[in-house]
Amino acid sequence: MNTSVSVSLRDVHLAFGANRVLRGVDLDVPRGATACVIGPSGSGKSTLLRTINRLIEPDRGDVLLDGRSVLGDDPDRLRQRVGMVFQQFNLFPHMSVLRNVTLALRRIRKLPEDEAVAVARHELDRVGLAAKADARPAQLSGGQQQRVAIARALALQPQVMLFDEATSALDPELVKGVLSLMAELSAGGMTMVVVTHEMGFAREVADTVAFMDRGVVLEAGAPAAVFEAAEHPRLRQFLSQVL
Amino acid sequence: MDPLSTLWETFFDWDSMREALPEMLTVGLPNTLILAVSAALLGSVLGMLLAVAGISRTRWLRWPARVYTDVFRGLPAAATILLIGVGLAPLGMEVWGPNPYPLGILALSLIAAAYIGEIFRSGIQSVEAAQVEAARALGFSWGEAMRVVIIPQGVRRVLPAWVNQLIALIKDSSLVYFLGLLASQRELFRIGQDYAANTGNQSALLLAGLFYLALTVPLTHAVNWIDRRLRHGRPAGAPGDEDDDLTLAGAVEGSPR
């Protein structure tokens, strides 16, 4: 995991028509650190995440990996460096679990079949699902699907991992397994940007917690500072509602 | 003679059927299959191109696909076959010689493509946008995401409708008789019709009908079987759908459900 890079957003703006979703976002995630982005729904958290791998192009501002702007890069190559995990898992339902993980390795990395399978089996083993390699996604629980989705992203050896409310769609009893996997990754030195409603996770795992509201990062800092000594009234109000 | 036995003899005269059977089997059936299978292949490829053009963000692809579909879906199949088979006959004569099949297959394919294109398009558009996003997040280009992730899923969802169209195609293949066929080129319907015209007895035509049913009915059942398998995976006892799994997951945790 020594290939991790730092992530920075500089004054990122984005509007969908008249709807100004991001209004000058700044965020710094040092190499190997984990940043949790919290905030009310509709505050622009998921959009912010998607500007990092350019699934959404910002109107203005800059996105930097390792201090270098990515806005001039080929987006397809950029996305191979940035893993992403979605709220609804988004596994490919017409393929086996193994095929889900090998797909990009074979088609994009052009690895031979046996090498791709070896990498995929290693990643599935790491998320504890080696035994499910031949199952279809629909045969797995939500928590298992999400762990496969994480393995699928990790197989490409990303330098950054983005998590978009990775546990929000899970049954309560399945959340823990996914969160502990994410905590393991974080401890292993992966740079992670995690949009989450799991305040316990943010408090324990994050190096930085950023509070977003109405398209800007209102307050960011160490978890202790954000959770125990919130300065901004809107953050205090948000915390009083979720804690 | 009483009306009932007249009816019986008109349609179920075994001797007429037996007389027509060898030619049906050795000439009619192969010809119908050649027409239907070639047009199914060509029509499906064209249909896929139309479907992708139809969802393109480029107006110059979307628009022609739209017009094509409207025209070829809107014309009677018989009219299209005559227009193309007769209209292009001088051209066809130079390319293929005096064989009406290439133009007949072309006409059948063009008609089928219009319907199949709409079927594929609806299937592709039913695949969640999140699937494209997931593929793109892995580094796939839009085209690759379509080819590897979206189109395979979309096509699976509309397999039964696609097979319906192939069934229509098998039946419509009889319309090439408009184009004037040599004895060796006659397909099932034409052979049945010729025997019926010569003998004044409709039994050979009914026999042709039975051949069509023998082709189309198994096709329907085969696709339903494939459809079930694609939906639920291998039938080997694995839990079928998500509901089962959630129940299992709950049971493992010991929570009452």
Coordinates of C-alpha atoms in Angstrom, one line a residue:
Chain A
M1 CA 0.0 0.0 0.0
N2 CA 3.1 2.2 -0.2
T3 CA 1.8 3.6 -3.5
S4 CA -0.9 5.7 -1.9
V5 CA -1.0 9.3 -2.8
S6 CA -2.3 12.5 -1.2
V7 CA -5.6 14.0 -2.4
S8 CA -6.4 17.7 -2.5
L9 CA -9.3 19.7 -3.7
R10 CA -8.9 23.4 -4.3
D11 CA -11.9 25.7 -4.6
V12 CA -14.0 23.1 -6.5
H13 CA -17.2 24.5 -7.9
L14 CA -20.0 22.7 -9.7
A15 CA -23.5 23.6 -10.7
F16 CA -26.2 21.5 -12.3
G17 CA -28.1 24.3 -14.1
A18 CA -29.1 26.8 -11.4
N19 CA -28.4 24.3 -8.6
R20 CA -25.0 25.1 -7.2
V21 CA -24.0 21.8 -5.7
L22 CA -20.3 22.6 -4.9
R23 CA -19.5 26.2 -4.0
G24 CA -15.7 26.2 -3.5
V25 CA -14.7 23.0 -1.7
D26 CA -11.3 22.7 -0.2
L27 CA -10.1 19.4 1.2
D28 CA -6.6 18.0 2.0
V29 CA -6.1 14.3 2.6
P30 CA -2.4 13.5 3.2
R31 CA -0.9 10.3 1.8
G32 CA -2.1 7.3 3.7
A33 CA -4.6 9.2 5.7
T34 CA -8.4 8.6 5.9
A35 CA -10.8 11.5 5.6
C36 CA -14.4 11.1 6.5
V37 CA -16.9 13.5 4.9
I38 CA -20.0 14.0 6.9
G39 CA -23.0 16.3 6.6
P40 CA -26.7 16.4 5.9
S41 CA -28.1 14.8 2.7
G42 CA -28.0 17.1 -0.3
S43 CA -24.9 18.9 1.0
G44 CA -22.8 17.7 -2.0
K45 CA -20.8 14.9 -0.4
S46 CA -21.3 12.3 -3.1
T47 CA -20.8 14.9 -5.8
L48 CA -17.6 16.0 -4.2
L49 CA -16.4 12.3 -4.2
R50 CA -17.2 12.0 -7.9
T51 CA -15.1 15.0 -8.8
I52 CA -12.0 13.2 -7.5
N53 CA -12.2 10.4 -10.1
R54 CA -13.9 12.8 -12.5
L55 CA -17.1 10.8 -12.9
I56 CA -18.3 14.4 -12.6
E57 CA -16.2 17.2 -14.0
P58 CA -15.9 20.3 -11.8
D59 CA -16.8 23.7 -13.4
R60 CA -13.9 25.4 -11.7
G61 CA -11.1 24.6 -9.2
D62 CA -8.6 21.9 -9.2
V63 CA -8.2 18.3 -8.0
L64 CA -4.7 17.1 -7.2
L65 CA -3.3 13.6 -6.6
D66 CA 0.2 13.7 -5.1
G67 CA 0.2 17.4 -5.7
R68 CA -0.4 17.1 -9.4
S69 CA -3.6 18.2 -11.1
V70 CA -5.6 15.4 -12.6
L71 CA -7.9 17.5 -14.7
G72 CA -5.6 17.3 -17.7
D73 CA -5.2 13.5 -17.5
D74 CA -7.1 10.9 -19.5
P75 CA -10.1 10.2 -17.2
D76 CA -10.0 6.4 -17.9
R77 CA -6.4 6.2 -16.8
L78 CA -7.1 8.3 -13.7
R79 CA -9.9 6.0 -12.7
Q80 CA -7.6 3.0 -12.7
R81 CA -5.6 4.8 -10.0
V82 CA -8.7 5.6 -7.9
G83 CA -10.9 2.9 -6.6
M84 CA -14.5 3.6 -5.8
V85 CA -17.2 1.8 -3.7
F86 CA -20.8 2.7 -4.1
Q87 CA -23.8 2.7 -1.7
Q88 CA -25.7 0.2 -3.9
F89 CA -22.5 -2.0 -4.5
N90 CA -23.2 -1.9 -8.2
L91 CA -21.7 -5.3 -8.9
F92 CA -22.3 -6.7 -12.4
P93 CA -25.2 -9.1 -11.8
H94 CA -24.7 -11.1 -14.9
M95 CA -21.2 -12.3 -13.9
S96 CA -19.9 -14.5 -11.1
V97 CA -18.1 -12.9 -8.2
L98 CA -14.7 -13.9 -9.6
R99 CA -15.6 -12.4 -13.0
N100 CA -16.6 -9.2 -11.4
V101 CA -13.1 -8.9 -9.9
T102 CA -11.2 -10.1 -12.9
L103 CA -13.1 -8.0 -15.5
A104 CA -11.0 -4.8 -15.4
L105 CA -7.8 -6.8 -14.9
R106 CA -8.4 -8.7 -18.1
R107 CA -10.0 -6.0 -20.2
I108 CA -8.1 -3.0 -19.1
R109 CA -4.9 -4.2 -17.5
K110 CA -4.7 -6.9 -20.2
L111 CA -3.6 -9.5 -17.7
P112 CA -3.7 -13.1 -18.9
E113 CA -6.6 -15.0 -17.6
D114 CA -4.6 -17.1 -15.0
E115 CA -2.9 -14.0 -13.6
A116 CA -6.1 -12.1 -13.3
V117 CA -7.7 -15.0 -11.5
A118 CA -4.8 -15.2 -9.1
V119 CA -5.0 -11.5 -8.3
A120 CA -8.8 -11.8 -7.9
R121 CA -8.6 -14.8 -5.6
H122 CA -6.0 -13.0 -3.5
E123 CA -8.3 -10.0 -3.1
L124 CA -11.4 -12.1 -2.4
D125 CA -9.4 -14.0 0.2
R126 CA -8.5 -10.6 1.8
V127 CA -12.2 -9.7 2.1
G128 CA -13.0 -13.1 3.4
L129 CA -15.0 -14.3 0.4
A130 CA -12.7 -16.7 -1.4
A131 CA -15.4 -19.4 -1.0
K132 CA -17.9 -17.3 -2.9
A133 CA -15.9 -16.8 -6.1
D134 CA -18.3 -18.8 -8.3
A135 CA -21.5 -17.4 -6.8
R136 CA -23.6 -14.7 -8.6
P137 CA -23.9 -11.4 -6.7
A138 CA -27.6 -12.0 -6.2
Q139 CA -26.8 -15.0 -4.1
L140 CA -24.8 -13.0 -1.6
S141 CA -26.0 -10.8 1.3
G142 CA -25.6 -7.1 0.9
G143 CA -22.6 -7.1 3.2
Q144 CA -20.9 -9.8 1.2
Q145 CA -21.7 -7.9 -2.1
Q146 CA -20.1 -4.8 -0.7
R147 CA -17.0 -6.7 0.3
V148 CA -16.8 -8.1 -3.3
A149 CA -17.1 -4.5 -4.6
I150 CA -14.2 -3.5 -2.3
A151 CA -12.2 -6.5 -3.6
R152 CA -13.1 -5.4 -7.2
A153 CA -11.7 -2.0 -6.6
L154 CA -8.6 -3.2 -4.7
A155 CA -7.7 -5.6 -7.5
L156 CA -6.5 -2.7 -9.6
Q157 CA -4.1 -1.6 -6.8
P158 CA -5.5 1.9 -6.5
Q159 CA -3.6 4.7 -4.9
V160 CA -6.8 6.2 -3.4
M161 CA -10.1 4.6 -2.4
L162 CA -13.3 6.5 -2.4
F163 CA -16.3 5.2 -0.4
D164 CA -19.8 6.7 -1.1
E165 CA -22.0 5.8 1.8
A166 CA -20.7 2.2 1.6
T167 CA -22.8 0.9 4.4
S168 CA -26.0 3.0 4.0
A169 CA -27.9 0.3 2.1
L170 CA -26.9 -2.6 4.4
D171 CA -29.0 -4.3 7.0
P172 CA -27.8 -3.2 10.5
E173 CA -26.2 -6.6 11.3
L174 CA -24.1 -6.5 8.1
V175 CA -22.6 -3.0 8.6
K176 CA -19.9 -4.0 11.0
G177 CA -18.1 -6.5 8.7
V178 CA -17.8 -3.8 6.0
L179 CA -16.7 -1.1 8.4
S180 CA -14.0 -3.3 9.9
L181 CA -12.7 -4.1 6.5
M182 CA -12.5 -0.4 5.7
A183 CA -10.7 0.2 9.0
E184 CA -8.2 -2.5 8.1
L185 CA -7.5 -0.8 4.8
S186 CA -7.1 2.5 6.5
A187 CA -4.7 1.0 9.0
G188 CA -2.8 -0.5 6.1
G189 CA -1.9 2.9 4.8
M190 CA -4.4 3.4 2.0
T191 CA -5.4 7.0 1.3
M192 CA -9.2 7.0 1.7
V193 CA -12.0 9.5 1.3
V194 CA -15.1 8.2 3.0
V195 CA -18.5 9.8 2.7
T196 CA -20.4 8.3 5.6
H197 CA -23.2 8.6 8.1
E198 CA -21.4 6.2 10.5
M199 CA -20.2 8.7 13.1
G200 CA -18.6 6.0 15.2
F201 CA -16.4 5.0 12.3
A202 CA -15.5 8.6 11.6
R203 CA -14.5 9.2 15.2
E204 CA -12.4 6.0 15.5
V205 CA -10.8 5.6 12.0
A206 CA -10.6 9.0 10.4
D207 CA -7.5 11.2 10.6
T208 CA -9.6 14.1 9.3
V209 CA -13.3 14.7 9.5
A210 CA -14.8 17.3 7.1
F211 CA -18.3 18.6 7.6
M212 CA -20.0 19.6 4.4
D213 CA -23.0 21.9 4.3
R214 CA -24.6 23.5 1.2
G215 CA -21.7 22.8 -1.1
V216 CA -18.8 23.9 1.1
V217 CA -16.6 22.3 3.7
L218 CA -17.6 24.3 6.7
E219 CA -15.3 22.8 9.2
A220 CA -12.5 20.2 9.1
G221 CA -10.1 18.8 11.6
A222 CA -9.1 15.9 13.8
P223 CA -12.1 13.8 14.9
A224 CA -11.8 14.9 18.5
A225 CA -11.9 18.5 17.5
V226 CA -14.8 18.1 15.2
F227 CA -16.9 15.9 17.5
E228 CA -16.1 17.4 20.9
A229 CA -15.3 21.0 20.1
A230 CA -17.3 21.9 17.1
E231 CA -17.1 25.6 16.3
H232 CA -19.7 26.2 13.7
P233 CA -23.3 26.3 14.9
R234 CA -24.5 24.3 11.9
L235 CA -22.1 21.5 12.7
R236 CA -23.2 21.5 16.3
Q237 CA -26.8 21.3 15.1
F238 CA -26.0 18.4 12.7
L239 CA -24.1 16.5 15.4
S240 CA -26.9 17.0 17.9
Q241 CA -29.3 15.4 15.4
V242 CA -27.1 12.4 14.5
L243 CA -25.3 11.5 17.7
Chain B
M1 CA -71.5 -35.8 -48.4
D2 CA -72.1 -34.2 -45.0
P3 CA -70.3 -31.0 -44.2
L4 CA -68.2 -32.5 -41.5
S5 CA -66.5 -35.1 -43.6
T6 CA -66.0 -32.5 -46.4
L7 CA -64.2 -30.4 -43.9
W8 CA -62.2 -33.4 -42.7
E9 CA -61.2 -34.3 -46.2
T10 CA -60.3 -30.7 -47.1
F11 CA -57.8 -30.4 -44.3
F12 CA -56.9 -33.9 -43.2
D13 CA -56.4 -35.9 -46.4
W14 CA -53.5 -38.1 -45.4
D15 CA -52.7 -39.1 -48.9
S16 CA -52.2 -35.4 -50.0
M17 CA -50.0 -34.9 -46.9
R18 CA -48.0 -38.0 -47.6
E19 CA -47.5 -36.8 -51.2
A20 CA -46.2 -33.4 -50.1
L21 CA -44.1 -34.6 -47.2
P22 CA -40.9 -35.5 -48.9
E23 CA -40.6 -32.2 -50.7
M24 CA -41.5 -30.3 -47.5
L25 CA -38.7 -32.1 -45.7
T26 CA -36.0 -31.9 -48.4
V27 CA -36.7 -28.6 -50.1
G28 CA -39.2 -26.5 -48.0
L29 CA -37.8 -26.9 -44.5
P30 CA -34.1 -26.2 -45.5
N31 CA -35.1 -23.2 -47.5
T32 CA -37.3 -21.8 -44.7
L33 CA -34.4 -22.3 -42.3
I34 CA -31.9 -20.7 -44.6
L35 CA -34.2 -17.6 -45.0
A36 CA -35.1 -17.4 -41.3
V37 CA -31.7 -18.0 -39.8
S38 CA -29.8 -15.7 -42.2
A39 CA -32.3 -12.9 -41.7
A40 CA -32.3 -13.5 -37.9
L41 CA -28.5 -13.1 -37.8
L42 CA -28.3 -10.1 -40.1
G43 CA -31.4 -8.5 -38.5
S44 CA -30.0 -8.9 -35.0
V45 CA -26.7 -7.4 -35.9
L46 CA -28.5 -4.5 -37.6
G47 CA -30.9 -4.2 -34.7
M48 CA -28.0 -3.9 -32.3
L49 CA -26.5 -1.1 -34.3
L50 CA -29.9 0.6 -34.4
A51 CA -30.3 0.3 -30.7
V52 CA -26.9 1.8 -29.9
A53 CA -27.4 4.5 -32.4
G54 CA -30.9 5.1 -30.9
I55 CA -29.4 5.9 -27.5
S56 CA -26.4 7.8 -28.8
R57 CA -25.9 11.3 -27.6
T58 CA -25.1 12.3 -31.2
R59 CA -28.2 13.6 -33.0
W60 CA -26.7 12.4 -36.3
L61 CA -26.9 8.8 -35.1
R62 CA -30.1 9.0 -33.1
W63 CA -32.1 10.6 -35.8
P64 CA -31.5 8.3 -38.7
A65 CA -32.1 5.3 -36.4
R66 CA -35.4 6.8 -35.4
V67 CA -36.5 7.4 -39.0
Y68 CA -35.4 4.0 -40.1
T69 CA -37.3 2.3 -37.3
D70 CA -40.5 4.2 -38.0
V71 CA -40.3 3.5 -41.8
F72 CA -39.6 -0.3 -41.6
R73 CA -41.9 -0.9 -38.7
G74 CA -44.7 1.1 -40.4
L75 CA -44.7 -0.6 -43.8
P76 CA -46.5 -3.9 -44.4
A77 CA -43.9 -6.6 -44.6
A78 CA -45.3 -7.7 -47.9
A79 CA -44.8 -4.2 -49.3
T80 CA -41.2 -4.0 -48.1
I81 CA -40.3 -7.4 -49.6
L82 CA -41.8 -6.5 -52.9
L83 CA -40.2 -3.0 -53.0
I84 CA -36.8 -4.4 -52.2
G85 CA -37.0 -7.7 -54.0
V86 CA -38.5 -6.3 -57.2
G87 CA -37.1 -2.8 -57.0
L88 CA -33.5 -4.0 -56.5
A89 CA -33.9 -7.0 -58.7
P90 CA -31.8 -5.6 -61.6
L91 CA -29.0 -4.8 -59.2
G92 CA -29.3 -8.2 -57.5
M93 CA -29.2 -9.9 -60.9
E94 CA -25.7 -8.4 -61.5
V95 CA -24.4 -9.3 -58.1
W96 CA -26.0 -12.6 -57.4
G97 CA -27.6 -13.8 -60.6
P98 CA -31.2 -14.9 -60.9
N99 CA -31.6 -15.8 -57.2
P100 CA -34.3 -14.0 -55.2
Y101 CA -32.9 -15.2 -51.9
P102 CA -30.2 -12.6 -51.2
L103 CA -32.7 -9.7 -51.7
G104 CA -35.4 -11.7 -49.8
I105 CA -33.1 -12.2 -46.9
L106 CA -32.1 -8.5 -47.1
A107 CA -35.7 -7.4 -47.0
L108 CA -36.6 -9.7 -44.1
S109 CA -33.5 -8.6 -42.2
L110 CA -34.3 -4.9 -42.7
I111 CA -37.8 -5.4 -41.4
A112 CA -36.7 -7.6 -38.4
A113 CA -33.9 -5.1 -37.6
A114 CA -36.4 -2.3 -37.0
Y115 CA -38.3 -4.4 -34.4
I116 CA -35.2 -6.0 -32.9
G117 CA -33.6 -2.6 -32.6
E118 CA -36.5 -1.4 -30.4
I119 CA -36.4 -4.5 -28.3
F120 CA -32.6 -4.2 -27.7
R121 CA -32.9 -0.5 -27.0
S122 CA -35.6 -1.0 -24.4
G123 CA -33.5 -3.7 -22.7
I124 CA -30.3 -1.6 -22.8
Q125 CA -32.1 1.5 -21.4
S126 CA -33.6 -0.6 -18.6
V127 CA -30.1 -1.2 -17.1
E128 CA -29.5 1.1 -14.2
A129 CA -27.2 4.1 -14.8
A130 CA -25.3 3.0 -11.7
Q131 CA -23.9 0.1 -13.7
V132 CA -22.4 2.4 -16.2
E133 CA -20.9 4.5 -13.4
A134 CA -19.4 1.4 -11.7
A135 CA -17.8 0.3 -15.0
R136 CA -16.5 3.8 -15.7
A137 CA -15.1 4.0 -12.2
L138 CA -13.0 0.9 -13.0
G139 CA -11.5 2.7 -15.9
F140 CA -13.7 1.4 -18.8
S141 CA -14.5 3.9 -21.6
W142 CA -18.1 4.5 -22.4
G143 CA -18.0 2.2 -25.4
E144 CA -16.4 -0.7 -23.4
A145 CA -18.8 -0.2 -20.5
M146 CA -21.6 -0.6 -23.0
R147 CA -20.1 -3.6 -24.7
V148 CA -19.0 -5.5 -21.6
V149 CA -21.4 -4.5 -18.9
I150 CA -24.6 -2.8 -20.2
I151 CA -25.5 -4.5 -23.5
P152 CA -25.1 -8.1 -22.1
Q153 CA -27.4 -7.3 -19.3
G154 CA -29.9 -5.4 -21.5
V155 CA -30.1 -8.2 -24.0
R156 CA -30.7 -10.8 -21.3
R157 CA -33.7 -8.9 -20.1
V158 CA -35.4 -8.9 -23.5
L159 CA -34.6 -12.4 -24.7
P160 CA -38.2 -13.5 -24.7
A161 CA -39.2 -10.4 -26.8
W162 CA -36.3 -11.0 -29.1
V163 CA -37.4 -14.6 -29.7
N164 CA -40.9 -13.5 -30.4
Q165 CA -39.5 -11.4 -33.2
L166 CA -37.6 -14.5 -34.5
I167 CA -40.9 -16.4 -34.5
A168 CA -42.5 -13.6 -36.5
L169 CA -39.5 -13.8 -38.9
I170 CA -39.9 -17.5 -39.5
K171 CA -43.5 -16.9 -40.4
D172 CA -42.7 -13.8 -42.6
S173 CA -40.1 -15.8 -44.5
S174 CA -43.1 -17.3 -46.4
L175 CA -43.6 -13.9 -48.1
V176 CA -40.5 -14.3 -50.3
Y177 CA -42.8 -16.3 -52.6
F178 CA -43.7 -12.9 -54.0
L179 CA -40.3 -12.7 -55.6
G180 CA -40.9 -15.8 -57.9
L181 CA -39.0 -18.9 -56.8
L182 CA -37.6 -21.7 -58.8
A183 CA -38.9 -25.2 -57.8
S184 CA -35.7 -25.8 -55.8
Q185 CA -36.0 -22.5 -54.0
R186 CA -39.6 -23.0 -52.7
E187 CA -39.9 -22.8 -48.9
L188 CA -42.6 -24.5 -46.7
F189 CA -45.5 -22.3 -47.4
R190 CA -45.0 -22.2 -51.2
I191 CA -44.8 -25.9 -51.5
G192 CA -47.9 -26.3 -49.4
Q193 CA -49.6 -23.7 -51.6
D194 CA -48.6 -25.4 -54.8
Y195 CA -49.9 -28.8 -53.7
A196 CA -53.1 -27.2 -52.6
A197 CA -53.5 -25.4 -55.9
N198 CA -52.8 -28.5 -57.9
T199 CA -55.1 -30.9 -56.0
G200 CA -57.8 -28.5 -54.7
N201 CA -57.2 -30.0 -51.3
Q202 CA -55.8 -27.8 -48.4
S203 CA -54.1 -30.7 -46.5
A204 CA -50.6 -29.9 -47.8
L205 CA -51.0 -26.3 -46.7
L206 CA -52.1 -27.6 -43.3
L207 CA -49.0 -29.8 -43.2
A208 CA -46.9 -26.7 -44.0
G209 CA -48.6 -25.1 -41.0
L210 CA -47.6 -28.0 -38.8
F211 CA -44.0 -27.5 -39.9
Y212 CA -44.1 -23.9 -38.8
L213 CA -45.5 -24.9 -35.4
A214 CA -42.8 -27.5 -35.0
L215 CA -40.3 -24.7 -35.5
T216 CA -41.9 -22.0 -33.4
V217 CA -43.4 -23.7 -30.4
P218 CA -40.1 -25.3 -29.2
L219 CA -38.4 -22.0 -29.7
T220 CA -40.8 -20.3 -27.3
H221 CA -40.3 -23.0 -24.7
A222 CA -36.5 -23.0 -25.1
V223 CA -36.3 -19.3 -24.5
N224 CA -38.4 -19.4 -21.4
W225 CA -36.1 -22.0 -20.1
I226 CA -33.0 -20.0 -20.9
D227 CA -34.7 -16.9 -19.4
R228 CA -35.4 -18.7 -16.1
R229 CA -31.8 -19.9 -15.9
L230 CA -30.3 -16.5 -16.6
R231 CA -32.6 -15.0 -13.9
H232 CA -31.9 -17.5 -11.2
G233 CA -28.5 -18.9 -12.1
R234 CA -27.8 -22.6 -12.2
P235 CA -30.7 -24.7 -10.9
A236 CA -28.3 -26.7 -8.6
G237 CA -30.1 -25.9 -5.3
A238 CA -28.3 -22.7 -4.6
P239 CA -30.5 -20.1 -2.9
G240 CA -32.4 -18.4 -5.7
D241 CA -32.9 -14.7 -4.9
E242 CA -32.1 -12.0 -2.5
D243 CA -35.1 -12.7 -0.2
D244 CA -33.7 -16.1 0.6
D245 CA -30.3 -14.7 1.3
L246 CA -31.6 -12.0 3.7
T247 CA -33.4 -14.7 5.6
L248 CA -30.3 -16.8 5.7
A249 CA -28.2 -13.8 6.9
G250 CA -30.7 -13.1 9.6
A251 CA -30.8 -16.7 10.7
V252 CA -27.0 -16.7 11.0
E253 CA -27.1 -13.7 13.3
G254 CA -29.9 -15.4 15.2
S255 CA -32.3 -12.5 14.8
P256 CA -36.0 -13.4 14.5
R257 CA -37.5 -12.5 11.2

